[in-house]
mmCIF file of C-alpha atoms in Angstrom:
data_model
loop_
_atom_site.group_PDB
_atom_site.id
_atom_site.type_symbol
_atom_site.label_atom_id
_atom_site.label_comp_id
_atom_site.label_asym_id
_atom_site.label_seq_id
_atom_site.Cartn_x
_atom_site.Cartn_y
_atom_site.Cartn_z
ATOM 1 C CA MET A 16 0.000 0.000 0.000
ATOM 2 C CA MET A 17 1.041 3.608 -0.507
ATOM 3 C CA GLY A 18 0.816 4.669 3.158
ATOM 4 C CA ASP A 19 2.577 7.694 4.601
ATOM 5 C CA ARG A 20 5.885 8.223 2.845
ATOM 6 C CA PRO A 21 8.972 9.934 4.306
ATOM 7 C CA ALA A 22 9.463 13.519 3.174
ATOM 8 C CA TRP A 23 12.732 12.539 1.432
ATOM 9 C CA LEU A 24 11.202 9.720 -0.663
ATOM 10 C CA TYR A 25 10.771 10.349 -4.383
ATOM 11 C CA ASP A 26 7.116 10.992 -5.224
ATOM 12 C CA GLU A 27 6.006 8.252 -7.614
ATOM 13 C CA THR A 28 2.598 9.847 -8.107
ATOM 14 C CA LYS A 29 3.966 12.886 -9.965
ATOM 15 C CA GLN A 30 2.283 13.243 -13.339
ATOM 16 C CA ILE A 31 4.365 13.847 -16.477
ATOM 17 C CA GLY A 32 2.575 13.691 -19.807
ATOM 18 C CA THR A 33 -0.529 11.513 -19.559
ATOM 19 C CA ASP A 34 -2.704 12.261 -16.528
ATOM 20 C CA TYR A 35 -3.203 8.814 -15.023
ATOM 21 C CA ASP A 36 -5.826 10.170 -12.651
ATOM 22 C CA ASP A 37 -8.104 11.083 -15.579
ATOM 23 C CA VAL A 38 -10.094 8.093 -16.864
ATOM 24 C CA SER A 39 -10.656 9.690 -20.279
ATOM 25 C CA GLU A 40 -6.882 10.157 -20.716
ATOM 26 C CA ILE A 41 -6.267 6.597 -19.562
ATOM 27 C CA ARG A 42 -8.687 5.315 -22.195
ATOM 28 C CA ILE A 43 -7.028 7.408 -24.932
ATOM 29 C CA TYR A 44 -3.608 6.181 -23.792
ATOM 30 C CA ASP A 45 -4.806 2.568 -23.954
ATOM 31 C CA GLN A 46 -6.101 3.067 -27.498
ATOM 32 C CA ARG A 47 -2.895 4.797 -28.593
ATOM 33 C CA MET A 48 -0.696 1.998 -27.245
ATOM 34 C CA ALA A 49 -2.785 -0.506 -29.202
ATOM 35 C CA LYS A 50 -1.810 1.367 -32.384
ATOM 36 C CA ILE A 51 1.957 1.424 -31.835
ATOM 37 C CA ARG A 52 2.424 -1.875 -29.959
ATOM 38 C CA ASP A 53 1.244 -5.465 -30.349
ATOM 39 C CA VAL A 54 0.426 -5.710 -26.653
ATOM 40 C CA ALA A 55 -1.003 -9.239 -26.750
ATOM 41 C CA LYS A 56 2.122 -10.522 -28.493
ATOM 42 C CA GLU A 57 4.383 -8.715 -26.017
ATOM 43 C CA VAL A 58 2.558 -10.195 -23.029
ATOM 44 C CA GLY A 59 2.689 -13.679 -24.525
ATOM 45 C CA GLU A 60 6.448 -13.343 -25.055
ATOM 46 C CA VAL A 61 6.932 -12.279 -21.437
ATOM 47 C CA LEU A 62 4.947 -15.222 -20.102
ATOM 48 C CA ASP A 63 6.835 -17.652 -22.337
ATOM 49 C CA LEU A 64 10.161 -16.305 -21.039
ATOM 50 C CA LEU A 65 9.077 -16.470 -17.401
ATOM 51 C CA ASP A 66 7.812 -20.061 -17.815
ATOM 52 C CA LEU A 67 5.695 -19.799 -14.668
ATOM 53 C CA SER A 68 4.563 -22.916 -12.837
ATOM 54 C CA PRO A 69 0.814 -23.338 -12.159
ATOM 55 C CA GLU A 70 1.550 -22.648 -8.458
ATOM 56 C CA ALA A 71 3.494 -19.433 -9.074
ATOM 57 C CA THR A 72 2.746 -15.947 -7.772
ATOM 58 C CA VAL A 73 3.720 -13.020 -9.988
ATOM 59 C CA LEU A 74 3.663 -9.267 -9.354
ATOM 60 C CA GLU A 75 3.408 -6.588 -12.025
ATOM 61 C CA LEU A 76 4.642 -3.186 -10.869
ATOM 62 C CA GLY A 77 3.070 -0.400 -12.881
ATOM 63 C CA CYS A 78 0.272 -2.594 -14.221
ATOM 64 C CA GLY A 79 -1.179 0.303 -16.216
ATOM 65 C CA THR A 80 -4.299 -0.616 -18.166
ATOM 66 C CA GLY A 81 -4.051 -4.221 -17.021
ATOM 67 C CA GLU A 82 -3.258 -6.419 -20.024
ATOM 68 C CA PHE A 83 -0.583 -8.528 -18.331
ATOM 69 C CA PRO A 84 -2.633 -9.673 -15.295
ATOM 70 C CA ILE A 85 -5.478 -10.853 -17.551
ATOM 71 C CA ALA A 86 -3.134 -13.078 -19.539
ATOM 72 C CA ALA A 87 -0.925 -14.154 -16.635
ATOM 73 C CA VAL A 88 -3.743 -15.479 -14.457
ATOM 74 C CA GLY A 89 -4.270 -18.265 -16.991
ATOM 75 C CA ARG A 90 -0.729 -19.539 -16.387
ATOM 76 C CA CYS A 91 -0.194 -19.251 -12.636
ATOM 77 C CA SER A 92 -1.940 -19.341 -9.276
ATOM 78 C CA TRP A 93 -1.956 -15.679 -8.188
ATOM 79 C CA VAL A 94 -1.303 -12.330 -9.871
ATOM 80 C CA ILE A 95 -0.744 -9.058 -8.038
ATOM 81 C CA ALA A 96 -1.333 -5.945 -10.147
ATOM 82 C CA ALA A 97 0.138 -2.820 -8.547
ATOM 83 C CA ASP A 98 -0.052 0.781 -9.706
ATOM 84 C CA VAL A 99 0.197 4.194 -8.033
ATOM 85 C CA SER A 100 -2.944 5.481 -9.786
ATOM 86 C CA LYS A 101 -6.331 4.574 -8.304
ATOM 87 C CA PRO A 102 -8.199 5.354 -11.545
ATOM 88 C CA MET A 103 -5.722 3.214 -13.495
ATOM 89 C CA LEU A 104 -6.312 0.291 -11.138
ATOM 90 C CA ARG A 105 -10.068 0.742 -11.473
ATOM 91 C CA TYR A 106 -9.760 0.813 -15.275
ATOM 92 C CA ALA A 107 -7.587 -2.327 -15.219
ATOM 93 C CA ARG A 108 -10.010 -4.165 -12.937
ATOM 94 C CA GLU A 109 -13.014 -3.244 -15.097
ATOM 95 C CA LYS A 110 -11.177 -4.468 -18.189
ATOM 96 C CA ALA A 111 -10.426 -7.774 -16.433
ATOM 97 C CA GLU A 112 -14.054 -8.147 -15.384
ATOM 98 C CA GLU A 113 -15.169 -7.666 -18.984
ATOM 99 C CA ARG A 114 -12.538 -9.956 -20.530
ATOM 100 C CA LEU A 115 -12.815 -12.754 -17.973
ATOM 101 C CA ARG A 116 -16.587 -12.731 -17.633
ATOM 102 C CA GLU A 117 -17.049 -15.517 -20.162
ATOM 103 C CA GLY A 118 -14.607 -17.752 -18.336
ATOM 104 C CA GLY A 119 -16.336 -17.309 -14.978
ATOM 105 C CA ALA A 120 -15.319 -15.401 -11.856
ATOM 106 C CA GLY A 121 -12.582 -17.802 -10.771
ATOM 107 C CA ASP A 122 -9.776 -16.242 -12.753
ATOM 108 C CA LEU A 123 -10.732 -12.739 -11.691
ATOM 109 C CA ASP A 124 -10.660 -13.829 -8.051
ATOM 110 C CA ARG A 125 -6.972 -14.724 -8.506
ATOM 111 C CA ILE A 126 -5.954 -11.188 -9.492
ATOM 112 C CA GLU A 127 -5.258 -8.786 -6.623
ATOM 113 C CA TYR A 128 -5.231 -5.070 -7.463
ATOM 114 C CA VAL A 129 -3.062 -3.049 -5.078
ATOM 115 C CA ARG A 130 -2.215 0.643 -4.955
ATOM 116 C CA GLY A 131 1.554 0.940 -4.724
ATOM 117 C CA GLY A 132 4.669 1.556 -6.773
ATOM 118 C CA PHE A 133 8.332 0.637 -7.013
ATOM 119 C CA LEU A 134 9.158 2.549 -3.838
ATOM 120 C CA THR A 135 5.929 2.065 -1.884
ATOM 121 C CA TYR A 136 4.509 -1.387 -2.608
ATOM 122 C CA GLN A 137 4.864 -3.565 0.494
ATOM 123 C CA HIS A 138 4.770 -7.263 -0.274
ATOM 124 C CA GLN A 139 2.912 -9.502 2.169
ATOM 125 C CA GLY A 140 3.215 -13.270 2.349
ATOM 126 C CA GLU A 141 5.638 -15.704 0.762
ATOM 127 C CA PRO A 142 8.400 -14.430 -1.546
ATOM 128 C CA LEU A 143 7.388 -14.020 -5.166
ATOM 129 C CA ASP A 144 8.251 -16.304 -8.065
ATOM 130 C CA ALA A 145 8.436 -13.446 -10.566
ATOM 131 C CA VAL A 146 8.118 -9.685 -10.957
ATOM 132 C CA VAL A 147 7.301 -7.910 -14.219
ATOM 133 C CA THR A 148 7.482 -4.232 -15.106
ATOM 134 C CA GLN A 149 6.827 -2.807 -18.546
ATOM 135 C CA PHE A 150 7.258 0.818 -19.573
ATOM 136 C CA ALA A 151 7.056 2.085 -15.999
ATOM 137 C CA LEU A 152 10.572 2.119 -14.537
ATOM 138 C CA HIS A 153 11.498 5.175 -16.628
ATOM 139 C CA HIS A 154 9.289 7.288 -14.360
ATOM 140 C CA LEU A 155 12.065 7.079 -11.738
ATOM 141 C CA PRO A 156 15.438 8.894 -11.803
ATOM 142 C CA ASP A 157 18.403 6.519 -11.828
ATOM 143 C CA PHE A 158 19.122 6.518 -8.093
ATOM 144 C CA TRP A 159 15.525 5.577 -7.368
ATOM 145 C CA LYS A 160 15.616 2.944 -10.123
ATOM 146 C CA GLN A 161 18.469 1.328 -8.191
ATOM 147 C CA VAL A 162 16.453 1.449 -4.985
ATOM 148 C CA ALA A 163 13.478 -0.058 -6.811
ATOM 149 C CA LEU A 164 15.567 -2.934 -8.163
ATOM 150 C CA ILE A 165 16.986 -3.667 -4.700
ATOM 151 C CA ARG A 166 13.449 -3.681 -3.280
ATOM 152 C CA ILE A 167 12.283 -6.060 -6.025
ATOM 153 C CA ALA A 168 15.158 -8.441 -5.301
ATOM 154 C CA GLY A 169 14.067 -8.470 -1.678
ATOM 155 C CA MET A 170 10.561 -9.621 -2.652
ATOM 156 C CA LEU A 171 11.694 -12.534 -4.802
ATOM 157 C CA LYS A 172 12.605 -16.102 -3.959
ATOM 158 C CA PRO A 173 16.181 -17.182 -4.657
ATOM 159 C CA ALA A 174 16.323 -17.792 -8.429
ATOM 160 C CA GLY A 175 13.123 -15.774 -8.803
ATOM 161 C CA LYS A 176 12.751 -13.978 -12.121
ATOM 162 C CA LEU A 177 12.455 -10.318 -13.049
ATOM 163 C CA PHE A 178 11.359 -9.137 -16.477
ATOM 164 C CA ILE A 179 11.880 -5.496 -17.458
ATOM 165 C CA ARG A 180 10.755 -3.875 -20.697
ATOM 166 C CA ASP A 181 11.191 -0.119 -21.058
ATOM 167 C CA VAL A 182 12.441 2.819 -23.052
ATOM 168 C CA ILE A 183 16.189 2.277 -22.674
ATOM 169 C CA TYR A 184 18.633 4.133 -24.902
ATOM 170 C CA SER A 185 21.195 2.040 -26.775
ATOM 171 C CA PHE A 186 21.857 4.382 -29.712
ATOM 172 C CA ASP A 187 25.116 6.340 -30.051
ATOM 173 C CA ALA A 188 24.582 9.364 -27.818
ATOM 174 C CA ALA A 189 26.823 11.468 -30.049
ATOM 175 C CA GLY A 190 24.054 11.411 -32.659
ATOM 176 C CA TYR A 191 21.197 12.212 -30.285
ATOM 177 C CA GLU A 192 19.699 15.080 -32.306
ATOM 178 C CA GLY A 193 19.175 13.093 -35.487
ATOM 179 C CA PHE A 194 18.074 10.023 -33.548
ATOM 180 C CA PHE A 195 15.334 11.856 -31.646
ATOM 181 C CA ASP A 196 14.070 13.561 -34.811
ATOM 182 C CA ARG A 197 13.764 10.184 -36.546
ATOM 183 C CA TYR A 198 12.187 8.642 -33.420
ATOM 184 C CA LEU A 199 9.486 11.331 -33.288
ATOM 185 C CA SER A 200 8.741 10.985 -37.010
ATOM 186 C CA ARG A 201 8.396 7.223 -36.727
ATOM 187 C CA MET A 202 6.030 7.448 -33.765
ATOM 188 C CA ALA A 203 3.895 10.029 -35.608
ATOM 189 C CA GLU A 204 3.467 7.580 -38.488
ATOM 190 C CA MET A 205 2.604 4.677 -36.196
ATOM 191 C CA GLY A 206 0.491 6.286 -33.501
ATOM 192 C CA GLY A 207 -1.271 9.228 -35.084
ATOM 193 C CA GLU A 208 -2.294 12.471 -33.437
ATOM 194 C CA GLY A 209 -1.001 12.983 -29.911
ATOM 195 C CA THR A 210 1.792 10.441 -30.052
ATOM 196 C CA PRO A 211 4.648 12.798 -31.025
ATOM 197 C CA ARG A 212 3.755 15.130 -28.147
ATOM 198 C CA ASP A 213 3.808 12.221 -25.686
ATOM 199 C CA ILE A 214 7.186 11.043 -26.978
ATOM 200 C CA LEU A 215 8.606 14.572 -26.876
ATOM 201 C CA VAL A 216 7.528 14.918 -23.239
ATOM 202 C CA HIS A 217 9.092 11.544 -22.472
ATOM 203 C CA ILE A 218 12.435 12.490 -24.038
ATOM 204 C CA ARG A 219 12.541 15.886 -22.353
ATOM 205 C CA ASP A 220 11.034 15.278 -18.927
ATOM 206 C CA GLU A 221 11.186 11.586 -18.033
ATOM 207 C CA HIS A 222 14.098 9.405 -17.009
ATOM 208 C CA SER A 223 15.079 6.813 -19.604
ATOM 209 C CA THR A 224 18.483 5.277 -18.912
ATOM 210 C CA ILE A 225 21.387 4.237 -21.137
ATOM 211 C CA GLY A 226 21.568 0.470 -21.607
ATOM 212 C CA TRP A 227 24.995 -0.141 -20.054
ATOM 213 C CA MET A 228 23.940 1.814 -16.967
ATOM 214 C CA MET A 229 20.706 -0.179 -16.700
ATOM 215 C CA GLU A 230 22.610 -3.451 -16.862
ATOM 216 C CA GLY A 231 24.920 -2.268 -14.096
ATOM 217 C CA MET A 232 22.032 -1.339 -11.832
ATOM 218 C CA ILE A 233 20.342 -4.701 -12.406
ATOM 219 C CA GLU A 234 23.504 -6.597 -11.508
ATOM 220 C CA ARG A 235 24.238 -4.426 -8.469
ATOM 221 C CA ALA A 236 20.757 -5.200 -7.156
ATOM 222 C CA GLY A 237 21.644 -8.903 -7.040
ATOM 223 C CA PHE A 238 20.461 -10.218 -10.403
ATOM 224 C CA SER A 239 22.166 -11.997 -13.247
ATOM 225 C CA ILE A 240 20.935 -11.038 -16.706
ATOM 226 C CA GLU A 241 19.949 -14.130 -18.665
ATOM 227 C CA ARG A 242 18.803 -12.221 -21.714
ATOM 228 C CA ALA A 243 19.124 -8.614 -22.881
ATOM 229 C CA ASP A 244 17.333 -7.540 -26.038
ATOM 230 C CA TYR A 245 17.884 -4.059 -27.506
ATOM 231 C CA ARG A 246 15.661 -2.882 -30.351
ATOM 232 C CA ALA A 247 15.636 0.220 -32.545
ATOM 233 C CA GLY A 248 17.971 2.101 -30.224
ATOM 234 C CA PHE A 249 15.296 2.977 -27.685
ATOM 235 C CA ILE A 250 13.511 -0.184 -26.486
ATOM 236 C CA ALA A 251 15.119 -2.859 -24.334
ATOM 237 C CA SER A 252 14.018 -5.887 -22.371
ATOM 238 C CA TYR A 253 15.849 -7.908 -19.746
ATOM 239 C CA LEU A 254 15.158 -11.347 -18.304
ATOM 240 C CA CYS A 255 16.915 -11.447 -14.937
ATOM 241 C CA VAL A 256 17.333 -14.097 -12.251
ATOM 242 C CA LYS A 257 17.888 -13.355 -8.597
ATOM 243 C CA GLU A 258 21.196 -14.735 -7.439
ATOM 244 C CA GLY A 259 20.927 -17.347 -4.713
ATOM 245 C CA ARG A 260 23.084 -15.534 -2.175
ATOM 246 C CA ARG A 261 20.518 -12.764 -1.706
#
């Protein structure tokens, strides 16, 4: 739960770009992501990589509009969907209710929606088998990313898995001007009206990290990286395993 946070703790609820407390903006965001991403394919790839057992418990931090929990509950015992935005959690739950209605209430009963973020979620119960975060970690500056990764390691079983997918820069920083111009043009073609503004705000005001720095933070938190996949200079994913000594 969010709870009372110390005055020095980074505020995860700060809004940059999309207002995740506005249901109409959340709905527009969900529709826009469907244009520029094959979300169902992405989620399926994550679940295949995690190879969860039927008894597993998995947490998604920054569950957003809730696609992953809907798919994951069909492959494991318990899914925890955490987000700092109450309206986002409500939207995600309503989507799950609609999608899972035909299959009965049982699957929905195995998804727990919790308000909390990388720095505020407090795990209760047995250590987790896996943690997933997609396109959410960039909301934190690098120091707080490191704290978040350490906290995640503390929630996982030995050899537990962490999957990260995010905007991570792997292009040559010396050519940043041309790269960002091409990036914005490509997103305009794919996503339509509104997308270039969102990407511009992300580049200017959010906290994407360089790939080699991200790998260092993951390893310093106590993970080994089993797989690192860099695409198009700005998207990366990591399959990580918690080292047994932690």
